[in-house]
Amino acid sequence: MYRLILIFVLTISACSNIMVEIQNHVGIEQIVVYSDFDSSGYTTVGAYTHFDDLEIQGINENMLSYIEVDEIERIMSGAKQFRHIQRKHPGGLIFCKIKYKGKEQSSRVVISIELESVVIMDLTTRKDFIVKNKEDIKRLQIIENKIKLEFIIK
């Protein structure tokens, strides 16, 4: 009888862990990054409206490769997710549009890469993804440097 209860509890625990992973999965079709690497900070509203300025000014855009999109999708799926709270954001933000699978429009997303953490802020859905895994932070820094280098070369 105890074995049956133990098997039942373990099965429910495993199923709940799988459900959490499914709920946290982020499906991304495409990421487009703007070549605007301004060092000034923004408030949440200022960052959101800055996307309009980027469109009006015709700032260059660069579409990330499928490998980079898959890597960012994996990192975002493994990150802690929180509801976005309006606040001031530091300078050095990466402005990009992310098209999620199954969604009609792209989201306005701002990425802040620091030494100890990365915050990926979806300003459209008001969701923050906090990345603290050191390997994931290094990978995002590599992608950031590659993006900046490609814009310099163009």
Coordinates of C-alpha atoms in Angstrom, one line a residue:
M1 CA 0.0 0.0 0.0
Y2 CA 2.8 2.4 0.9
R3 CA 4.5 1.6 -2.4
L4 CA 1.4 2.5 -4.3
I5 CA 1.1 5.8 -2.5
L6 CA 4.8 6.6 -3.1
I7 CA 4.5 5.8 -6.8
F8 CA 1.4 8.0 -7.0
V9 CA 3.1 10.9 -5.3
L10 CA 6.2 10.6 -7.5
T11 CA 4.1 10.5 -10.6
I12 CA 2.2 13.6 -9.7
S13 CA 5.4 15.4 -8.8
A14 CA 7.0 14.5 -12.2
C15 CA 3.9 15.6 -14.1
S16 CA 3.8 18.9 -12.3
N17 CA 7.5 19.5 -13.1
I18 CA 6.8 18.8 -16.8
M19 CA 3.8 21.2 -16.8
V20 CA 6.0 24.0 -15.3
E21 CA 8.6 23.4 -18.1
I22 CA 5.9 23.5 -20.8
Q23 CA 4.4 26.7 -19.3
N24 CA 7.8 28.4 -19.2
H25 CA 8.7 27.4 -22.8
V26 CA 9.1 30.5 -25.0
G27 CA 8.6 29.8 -28.7
I28 CA 10.4 32.4 -30.9
E29 CA 10.1 32.6 -34.7
Q30 CA 12.3 35.6 -35.4
I31 CA 14.4 38.3 -33.6
V32 CA 15.3 41.6 -35.3
V33 CA 17.8 43.8 -33.6
Y34 CA 18.1 47.6 -34.1
S35 CA 21.6 49.1 -34.6
D36 CA 20.9 51.6 -31.9
F37 CA 23.4 51.1 -29.1
D38 CA 22.7 54.4 -27.2
S39 CA 24.4 54.6 -23.8
S40 CA 21.6 56.7 -22.2
G41 CA 19.1 55.1 -19.8
Y42 CA 15.3 55.0 -20.2
T43 CA 12.2 54.6 -18.2
T44 CA 9.9 51.8 -19.3
V45 CA 7.6 54.2 -21.1
G46 CA 10.6 55.9 -22.7
A47 CA 12.0 52.6 -23.9
Y48 CA 8.6 51.6 -25.3
T49 CA 8.2 54.8 -27.3
H50 CA 11.8 54.7 -28.4
F51 CA 10.8 52.0 -30.8
D52 CA 8.6 54.5 -32.6
D53 CA 11.7 56.8 -32.9
L54 CA 13.8 53.9 -34.3
E55 CA 11.1 53.3 -37.0
I56 CA 10.7 56.9 -37.9
Q57 CA 14.5 57.4 -38.1
G58 CA 14.9 54.3 -40.3
I59 CA 17.6 52.8 -38.0
N60 CA 19.2 49.7 -39.5
E61 CA 17.9 46.3 -38.4
N62 CA 19.6 43.0 -38.4
M63 CA 17.8 39.6 -38.3
L64 CA 19.5 37.1 -36.0
S65 CA 20.4 33.6 -37.3
Y66 CA 18.3 30.6 -36.5
I67 CA 21.1 29.4 -34.2
E68 CA 21.1 32.6 -32.2
V69 CA 17.3 32.6 -32.1
D70 CA 17.3 29.0 -30.8
E71 CA 19.9 29.9 -28.2
I72 CA 18.0 32.9 -26.9
E73 CA 14.7 30.9 -26.9
R74 CA 16.4 28.3 -24.7
I75 CA 17.8 30.9 -22.4
M76 CA 14.5 32.7 -22.1
S77 CA 12.7 29.4 -21.4
G78 CA 15.0 28.6 -18.6
A79 CA 14.9 32.1 -17.1
K80 CA 12.8 33.2 -14.1
Q81 CA 9.8 35.1 -15.4
F82 CA 8.2 38.0 -13.6
R83 CA 5.5 40.6 -14.4
H84 CA 7.3 43.8 -15.6
I85 CA 7.2 46.7 -13.2
Q86 CA 7.8 50.2 -14.6
R87 CA 11.2 51.5 -13.6
K88 CA 14.3 53.3 -14.9
H89 CA 16.6 51.1 -17.0
P90 CA 20.4 51.6 -17.3
G91 CA 22.1 52.6 -20.6
G92 CA 23.5 50.2 -23.1
L93 CA 20.2 48.5 -23.9
I94 CA 19.6 46.3 -26.9
F95 CA 16.3 47.2 -28.7
C96 CA 14.8 44.3 -30.7
K97 CA 11.5 42.9 -32.0
I98 CA 10.7 39.3 -31.2
K99 CA 8.1 37.5 -33.1
Y100 CA 6.7 34.7 -31.0
K101 CA 5.3 31.5 -32.5
G102 CA 1.6 31.7 -33.0
K103 CA 1.4 35.5 -32.5
E104 CA 0.5 38.0 -35.2
Q105 CA 2.6 41.0 -34.2
S106 CA 6.2 41.2 -32.9
S107 CA 6.8 42.3 -29.3
R108 CA 9.0 45.3 -28.4
V109 CA 11.8 43.8 -26.3
V110 CA 14.7 45.5 -24.5
I111 CA 17.7 43.5 -23.3
S112 CA 20.0 44.8 -20.5
I113 CA 23.2 42.8 -20.1
E114 CA 25.1 43.3 -16.9
L115 CA 28.0 41.3 -15.4
E116 CA 25.9 39.4 -12.9
S117 CA 22.5 39.1 -14.7
V118 CA 20.6 39.8 -17.9
V119 CA 17.1 41.2 -17.9
I120 CA 15.1 40.6 -21.1
M121 CA 12.1 42.9 -20.9
D122 CA 9.1 42.2 -23.2
L123 CA 7.5 45.7 -23.0
T124 CA 4.5 44.5 -25.1
T125 CA 3.4 41.7 -22.9
R126 CA 4.9 43.3 -19.7
K127 CA 7.0 40.3 -18.8
D128 CA 10.6 40.2 -17.6
F129 CA 13.0 37.3 -18.0
I130 CA 15.8 37.3 -15.4
V131 CA 18.9 35.3 -16.4
K132 CA 21.4 34.5 -13.7
N133 CA 23.1 31.4 -15.1
K134 CA 26.7 32.4 -15.8
E135 CA 27.0 30.3 -18.9
D136 CA 23.8 31.8 -20.4
I137 CA 25.1 35.4 -19.5
K138 CA 28.4 34.6 -21.3
R139 CA 26.5 33.3 -24.3
L140 CA 24.3 36.4 -24.5
Q141 CA 27.4 38.6 -24.2
I142 CA 28.9 36.8 -27.2
I143 CA 25.7 37.3 -29.2
E144 CA 25.7 41.0 -28.2
N145 CA 29.3 41.5 -29.3
K146 CA 28.7 39.7 -32.6
I147 CA 25.6 41.9 -33.3
K148 CA 27.6 45.1 -32.6
L149 CA 30.5 43.9 -34.8
E150 CA 28.1 43.1 -37.7
F151 CA 26.7 46.7 -37.5
I152 CA 30.2 48.2 -37.5
I153 CA 31.2 46.2 -40.6
K154 CA 28.0 47.2 -42.5

